[in-house]
GROMACS .gro file of C-alpha atoms in nm:
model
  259
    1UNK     CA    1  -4.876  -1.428   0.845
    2UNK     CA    2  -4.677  -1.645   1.113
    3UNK     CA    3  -4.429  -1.905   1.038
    4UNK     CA    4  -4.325  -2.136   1.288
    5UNK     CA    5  -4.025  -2.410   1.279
    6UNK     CA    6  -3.949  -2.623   1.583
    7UNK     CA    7  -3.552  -2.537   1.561
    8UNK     CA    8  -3.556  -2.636   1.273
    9UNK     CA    9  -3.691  -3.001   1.301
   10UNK     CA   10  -3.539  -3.175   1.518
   11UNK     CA   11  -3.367  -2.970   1.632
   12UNK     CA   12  -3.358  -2.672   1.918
   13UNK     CA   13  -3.679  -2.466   2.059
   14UNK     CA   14  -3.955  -2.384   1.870
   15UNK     CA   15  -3.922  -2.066   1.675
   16UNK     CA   16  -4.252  -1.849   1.594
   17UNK     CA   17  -4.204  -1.541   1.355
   18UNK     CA   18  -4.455  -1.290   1.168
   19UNK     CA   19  -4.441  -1.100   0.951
   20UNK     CA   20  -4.663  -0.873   0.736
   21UNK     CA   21  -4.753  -0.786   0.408
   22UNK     CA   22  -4.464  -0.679   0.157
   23UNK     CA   23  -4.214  -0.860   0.460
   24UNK     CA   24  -3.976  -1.132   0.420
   25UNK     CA   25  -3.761  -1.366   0.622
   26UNK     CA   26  -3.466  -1.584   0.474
   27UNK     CA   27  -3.386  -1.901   0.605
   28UNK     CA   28  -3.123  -2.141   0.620
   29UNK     CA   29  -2.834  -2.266   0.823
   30UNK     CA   30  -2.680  -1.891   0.860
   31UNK     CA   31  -2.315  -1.748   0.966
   32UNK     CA   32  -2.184  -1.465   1.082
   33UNK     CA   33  -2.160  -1.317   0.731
   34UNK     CA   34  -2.532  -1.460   0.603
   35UNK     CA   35  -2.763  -1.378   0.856
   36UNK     CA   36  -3.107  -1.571   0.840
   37UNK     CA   37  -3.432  -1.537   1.050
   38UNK     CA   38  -3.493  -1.896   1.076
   39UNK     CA   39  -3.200  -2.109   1.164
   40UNK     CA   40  -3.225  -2.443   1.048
   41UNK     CA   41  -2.927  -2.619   1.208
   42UNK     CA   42  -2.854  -2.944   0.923
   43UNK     CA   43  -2.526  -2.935   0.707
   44UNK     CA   44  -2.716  -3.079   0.390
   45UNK     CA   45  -2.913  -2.678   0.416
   46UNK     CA   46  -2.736  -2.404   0.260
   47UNK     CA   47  -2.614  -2.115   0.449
   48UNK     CA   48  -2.880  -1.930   0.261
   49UNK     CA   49  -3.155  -2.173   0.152
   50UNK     CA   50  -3.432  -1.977   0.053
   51UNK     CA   51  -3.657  -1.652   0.168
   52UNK     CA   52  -4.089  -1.652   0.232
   53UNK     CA   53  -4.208  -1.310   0.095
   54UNK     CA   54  -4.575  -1.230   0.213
   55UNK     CA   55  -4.821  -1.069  -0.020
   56UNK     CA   56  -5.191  -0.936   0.049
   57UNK     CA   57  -5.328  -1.302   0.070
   58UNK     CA   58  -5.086  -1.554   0.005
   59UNK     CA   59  -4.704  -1.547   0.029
   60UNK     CA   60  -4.426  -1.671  -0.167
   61UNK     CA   61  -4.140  -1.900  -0.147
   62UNK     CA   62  -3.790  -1.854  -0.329
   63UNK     CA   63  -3.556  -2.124  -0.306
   64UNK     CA   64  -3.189  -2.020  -0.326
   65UNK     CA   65  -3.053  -2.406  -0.360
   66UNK     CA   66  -2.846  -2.470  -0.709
   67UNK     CA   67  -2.928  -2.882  -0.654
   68UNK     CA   68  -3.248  -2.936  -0.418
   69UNK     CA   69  -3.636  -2.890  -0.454
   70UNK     CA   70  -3.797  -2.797  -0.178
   71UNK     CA   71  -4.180  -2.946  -0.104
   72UNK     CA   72  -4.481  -2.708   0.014
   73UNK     CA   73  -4.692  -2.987   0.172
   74UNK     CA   74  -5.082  -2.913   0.247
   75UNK     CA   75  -5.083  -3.104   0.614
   76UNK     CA   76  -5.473  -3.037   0.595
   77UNK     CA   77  -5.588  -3.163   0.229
   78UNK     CA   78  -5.575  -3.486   0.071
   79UNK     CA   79  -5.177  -3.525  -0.023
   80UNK     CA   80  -5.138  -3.222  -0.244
   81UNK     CA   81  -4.780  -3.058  -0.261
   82UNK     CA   82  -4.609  -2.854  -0.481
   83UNK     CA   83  -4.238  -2.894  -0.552
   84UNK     CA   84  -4.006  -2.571  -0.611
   85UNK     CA   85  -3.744  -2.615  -0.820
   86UNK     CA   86  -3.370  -2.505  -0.727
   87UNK     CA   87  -3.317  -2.077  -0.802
   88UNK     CA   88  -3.701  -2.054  -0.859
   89UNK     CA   89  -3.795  -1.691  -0.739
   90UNK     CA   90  -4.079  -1.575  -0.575
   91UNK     CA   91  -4.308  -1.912  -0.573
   92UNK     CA   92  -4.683  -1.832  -0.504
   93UNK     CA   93  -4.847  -2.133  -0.269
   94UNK     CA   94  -5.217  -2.109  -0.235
   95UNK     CA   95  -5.230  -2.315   0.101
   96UNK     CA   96  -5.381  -2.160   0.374
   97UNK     CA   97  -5.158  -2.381   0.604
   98UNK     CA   98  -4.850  -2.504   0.504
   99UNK     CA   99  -4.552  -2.733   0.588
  100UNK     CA  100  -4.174  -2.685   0.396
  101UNK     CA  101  -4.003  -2.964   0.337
  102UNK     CA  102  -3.600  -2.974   0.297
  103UNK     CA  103  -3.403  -3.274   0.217
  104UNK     CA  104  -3.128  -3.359   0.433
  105UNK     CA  105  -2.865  -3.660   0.442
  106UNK     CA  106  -3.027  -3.832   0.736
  107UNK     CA  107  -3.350  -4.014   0.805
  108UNK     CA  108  -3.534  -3.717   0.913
  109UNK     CA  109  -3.662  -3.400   0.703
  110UNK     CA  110  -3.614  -3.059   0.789
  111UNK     CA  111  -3.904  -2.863   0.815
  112UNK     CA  112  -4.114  -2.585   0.945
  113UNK     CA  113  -4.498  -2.434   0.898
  114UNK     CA  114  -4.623  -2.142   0.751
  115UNK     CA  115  -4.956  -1.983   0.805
  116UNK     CA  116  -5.068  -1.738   0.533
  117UNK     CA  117  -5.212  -1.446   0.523
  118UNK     CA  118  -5.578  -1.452   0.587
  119UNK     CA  119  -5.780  -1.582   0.265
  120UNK     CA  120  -6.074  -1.353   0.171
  121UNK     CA  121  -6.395  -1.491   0.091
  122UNK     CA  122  -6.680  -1.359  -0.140
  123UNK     CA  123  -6.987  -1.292   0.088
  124UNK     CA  124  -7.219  -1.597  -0.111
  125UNK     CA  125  -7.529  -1.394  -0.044
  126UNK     CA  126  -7.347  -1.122  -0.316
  127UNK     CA  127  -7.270  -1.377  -0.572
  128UNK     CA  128  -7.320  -1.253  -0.913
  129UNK     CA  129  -7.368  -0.852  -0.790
  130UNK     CA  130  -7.161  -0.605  -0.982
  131UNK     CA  131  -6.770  -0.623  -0.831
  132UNK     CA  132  -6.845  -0.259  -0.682
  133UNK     CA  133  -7.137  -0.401  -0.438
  134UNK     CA  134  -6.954  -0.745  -0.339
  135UNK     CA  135  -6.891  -0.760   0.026
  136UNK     CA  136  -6.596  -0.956   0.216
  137UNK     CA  137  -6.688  -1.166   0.524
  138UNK     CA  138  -6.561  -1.006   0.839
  139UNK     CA  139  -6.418  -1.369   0.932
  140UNK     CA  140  -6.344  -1.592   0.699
  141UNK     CA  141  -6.307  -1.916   0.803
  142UNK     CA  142  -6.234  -2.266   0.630
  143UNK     CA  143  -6.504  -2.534   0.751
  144UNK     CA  144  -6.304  -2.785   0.602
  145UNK     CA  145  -5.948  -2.669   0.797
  146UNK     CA  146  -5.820  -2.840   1.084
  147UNK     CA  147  -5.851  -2.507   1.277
  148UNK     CA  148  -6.164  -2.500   1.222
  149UNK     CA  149  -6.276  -2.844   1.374
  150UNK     CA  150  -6.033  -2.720   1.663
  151UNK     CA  151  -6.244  -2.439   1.697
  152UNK     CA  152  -6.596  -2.658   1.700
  153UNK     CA  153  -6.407  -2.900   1.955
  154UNK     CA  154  -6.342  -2.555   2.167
  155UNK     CA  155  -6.697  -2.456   2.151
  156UNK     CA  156  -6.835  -2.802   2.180
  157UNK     CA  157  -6.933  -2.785   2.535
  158UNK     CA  158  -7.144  -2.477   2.560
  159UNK     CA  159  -7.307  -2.592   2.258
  160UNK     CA  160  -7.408  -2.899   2.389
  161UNK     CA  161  -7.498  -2.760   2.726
  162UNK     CA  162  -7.546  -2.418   2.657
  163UNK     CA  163  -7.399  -2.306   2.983
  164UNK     CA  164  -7.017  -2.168   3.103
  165UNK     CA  165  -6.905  -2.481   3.148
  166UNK     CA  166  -6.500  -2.439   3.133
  167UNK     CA  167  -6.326  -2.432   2.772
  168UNK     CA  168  -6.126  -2.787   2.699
  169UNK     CA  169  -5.759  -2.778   2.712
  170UNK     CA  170  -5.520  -2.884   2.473
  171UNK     CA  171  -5.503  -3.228   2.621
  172UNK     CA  172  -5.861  -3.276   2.577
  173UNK     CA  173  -5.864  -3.117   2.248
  174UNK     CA  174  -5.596  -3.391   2.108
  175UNK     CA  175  -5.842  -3.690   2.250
  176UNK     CA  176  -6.142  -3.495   2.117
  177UNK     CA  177  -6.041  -3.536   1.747
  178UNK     CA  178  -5.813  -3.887   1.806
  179UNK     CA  179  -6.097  -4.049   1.606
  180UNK     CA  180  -6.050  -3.750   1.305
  181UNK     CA  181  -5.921  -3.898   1.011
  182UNK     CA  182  -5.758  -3.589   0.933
  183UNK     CA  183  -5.665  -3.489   1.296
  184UNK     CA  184  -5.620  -3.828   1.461
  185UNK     CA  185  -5.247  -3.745   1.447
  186UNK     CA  186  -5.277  -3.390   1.575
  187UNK     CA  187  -5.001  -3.336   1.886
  188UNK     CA  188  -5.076  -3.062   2.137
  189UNK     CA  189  -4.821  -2.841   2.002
  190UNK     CA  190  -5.015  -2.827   1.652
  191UNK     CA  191  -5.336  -2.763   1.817
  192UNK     CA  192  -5.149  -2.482   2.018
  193UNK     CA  193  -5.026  -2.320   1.690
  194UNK     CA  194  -5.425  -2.377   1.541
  195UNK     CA  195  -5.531  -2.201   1.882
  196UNK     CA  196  -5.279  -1.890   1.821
  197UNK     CA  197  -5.337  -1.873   1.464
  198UNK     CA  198  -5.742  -1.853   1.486
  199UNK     CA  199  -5.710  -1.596   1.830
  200UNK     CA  200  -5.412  -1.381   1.620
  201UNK     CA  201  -5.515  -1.422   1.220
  202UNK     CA  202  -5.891  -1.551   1.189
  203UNK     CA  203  -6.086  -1.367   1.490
  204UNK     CA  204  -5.808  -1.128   1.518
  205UNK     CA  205  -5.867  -1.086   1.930
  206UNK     CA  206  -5.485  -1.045   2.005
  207UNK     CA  207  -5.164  -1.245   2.122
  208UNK     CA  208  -5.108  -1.128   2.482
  209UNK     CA  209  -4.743  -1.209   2.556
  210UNK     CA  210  -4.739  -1.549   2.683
  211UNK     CA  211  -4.386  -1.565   2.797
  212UNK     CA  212  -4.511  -1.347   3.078
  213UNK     CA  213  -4.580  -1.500   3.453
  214UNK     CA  214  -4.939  -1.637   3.431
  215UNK     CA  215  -4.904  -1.789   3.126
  216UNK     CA  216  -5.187  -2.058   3.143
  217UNK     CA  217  -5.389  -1.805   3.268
  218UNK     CA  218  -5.374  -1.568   2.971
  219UNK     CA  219  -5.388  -1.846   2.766
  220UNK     CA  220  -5.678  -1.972   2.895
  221UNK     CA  221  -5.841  -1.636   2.911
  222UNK     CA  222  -5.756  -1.664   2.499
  223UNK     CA  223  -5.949  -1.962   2.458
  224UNK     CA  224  -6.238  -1.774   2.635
  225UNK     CA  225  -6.227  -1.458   2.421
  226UNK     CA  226  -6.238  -1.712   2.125
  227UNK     CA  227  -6.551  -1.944   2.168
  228UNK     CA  228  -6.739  -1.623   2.290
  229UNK     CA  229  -6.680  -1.449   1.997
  230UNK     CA  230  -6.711  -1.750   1.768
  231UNK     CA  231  -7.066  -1.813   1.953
  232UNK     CA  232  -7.159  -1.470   1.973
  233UNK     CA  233  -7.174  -1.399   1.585
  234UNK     CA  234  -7.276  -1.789   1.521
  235UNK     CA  235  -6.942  -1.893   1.348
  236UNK     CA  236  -6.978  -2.239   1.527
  237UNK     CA  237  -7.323  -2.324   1.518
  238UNK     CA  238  -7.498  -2.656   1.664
  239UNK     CA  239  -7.522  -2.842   1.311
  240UNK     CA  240  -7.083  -2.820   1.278
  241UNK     CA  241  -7.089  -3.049   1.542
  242UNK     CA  242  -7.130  -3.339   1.285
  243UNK     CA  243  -6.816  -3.219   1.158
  244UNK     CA  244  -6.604  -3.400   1.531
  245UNK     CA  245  -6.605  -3.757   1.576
  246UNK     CA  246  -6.908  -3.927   1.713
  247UNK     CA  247  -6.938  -3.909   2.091
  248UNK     CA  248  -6.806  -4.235   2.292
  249UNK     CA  249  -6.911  -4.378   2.643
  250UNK     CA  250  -7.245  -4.404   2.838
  251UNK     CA  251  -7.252  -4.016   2.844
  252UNK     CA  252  -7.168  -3.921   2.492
  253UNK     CA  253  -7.454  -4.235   2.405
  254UNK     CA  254  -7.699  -4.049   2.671
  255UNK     CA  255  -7.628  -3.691   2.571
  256UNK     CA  256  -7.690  -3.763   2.182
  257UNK     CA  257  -8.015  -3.940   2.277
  258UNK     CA  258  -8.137  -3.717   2.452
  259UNK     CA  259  -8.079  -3.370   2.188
   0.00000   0.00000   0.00000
């Protein structure tokens, strides 16, 4: 699982931490004497305000206020949240991707993302098999996740062209799914954080360091390693296309035409 807060919103540099199963993190506004993974730098958040706890596919949230609820908000569904109360322990959230929510004294929220552990799937094709023959999916993606249509906007070239034509960047990613209802709002640094969780958690091909010199290259070379293997085993197929916004211009009008 991989967390990320942008210094605590608004505040500071952005913050990525993972952890694995049976880990935890505690966040909150820290000291010297309660130390905290996450800082969140607001003087409405306790010094401790609460801990995520991962387990084997979903993780936890405890929240260590005596006055305030905290919201676990599902950026990619249709408004669903659920609110945990103050000194509840060990919350379970079933969101594969999640934003926390802390109330402050000022206009703006606190908050930060979580991405859970990988969900496991049922393969459909062993539905109704005894439990002892049921087989996982080796990658089990969400067709109706944001990452997901990330990952078909990725792919979208070759698929429409079928040649190595270069992988979009994040720029072009952002205009590609403007017209999204559910992504039209979608900055580059979300799409980044979509791109590192499907390369690190869904296809599992790595996280090369990118605070190293050459960092556009590697993460290009990323975005390479993850439309080849999402075309190579037919995880993005021609017929998700229908899932990005409708093509605009002469040449989107021509190319559709003409398939």
């Amino acid at each position: 699982m991989q967390w990320r807060a942008d210094g605590g919103e608004p505040y500071g540099d952005p913050v990525t931490l993972r952890l694995g199963p049976g880990e935890a993190a505690r966040f909150g506004r820290g000291s010297a004497t309660v130390p905290v993974e996450l800082r969140l730098a607001d003087p409405a958040i306790s010094r401790l305000a609460g801990e995520i706890r991962v387990a084997d596919d979903h993780w936890q949230l405890t929240n260590h206020s005596a006055n305030h609820s905290y919201l676990v908000e599902n950026p990619e569904g249709a408004g669903e949240y659920l609110r945990v109360p103050p000194r509840r322990v060990g919350a379970p959230v079933p969101f594969e991707f999640s934003r926390v929510v802390l109330p402050t004294r000022s206009d703006v929220t606190v908050s930060f993302q979580v991405f859970a552990p990988d969900h496991v799937y049922l393969d459909p094709d062993a539905m109704g098999a005894p439990w002892g023959r049921l087989t996982v999916t080796a990658y089990s993606l969400d067709e109706t996740a944001a990452y997901f249509l990330v990952l078909v906007a990725l792919c979208e070239p070759r698929l429409r062209d079928q040649s190595r034509v270069a992988v979009p960047t994040t720029p072009q990613i952002v205009e590609r799914l403007r017209g999204h209802p559910a992504c039209g709002t979608l900055t580059a640094r979300a799409i980044s954080s979509h791109i590192d969780y499907l390369a690190e958690e869904k296809l599992r091909i790595g996280a090369p360091d990118l605070r190293e010199p050459g960092r556009s290259e590697r993460r290009n070379g990323k975005r390479e390693e993850i439309v080849g293997l999402a075309l190579r085993f037919g995880l993005v197929r021609e017929e998700h296309l229908t899932l990005l916004p409708p093509l605009t211009g002469a040449g989107g009008r021509e190319r559709q035409s003409t398939r």
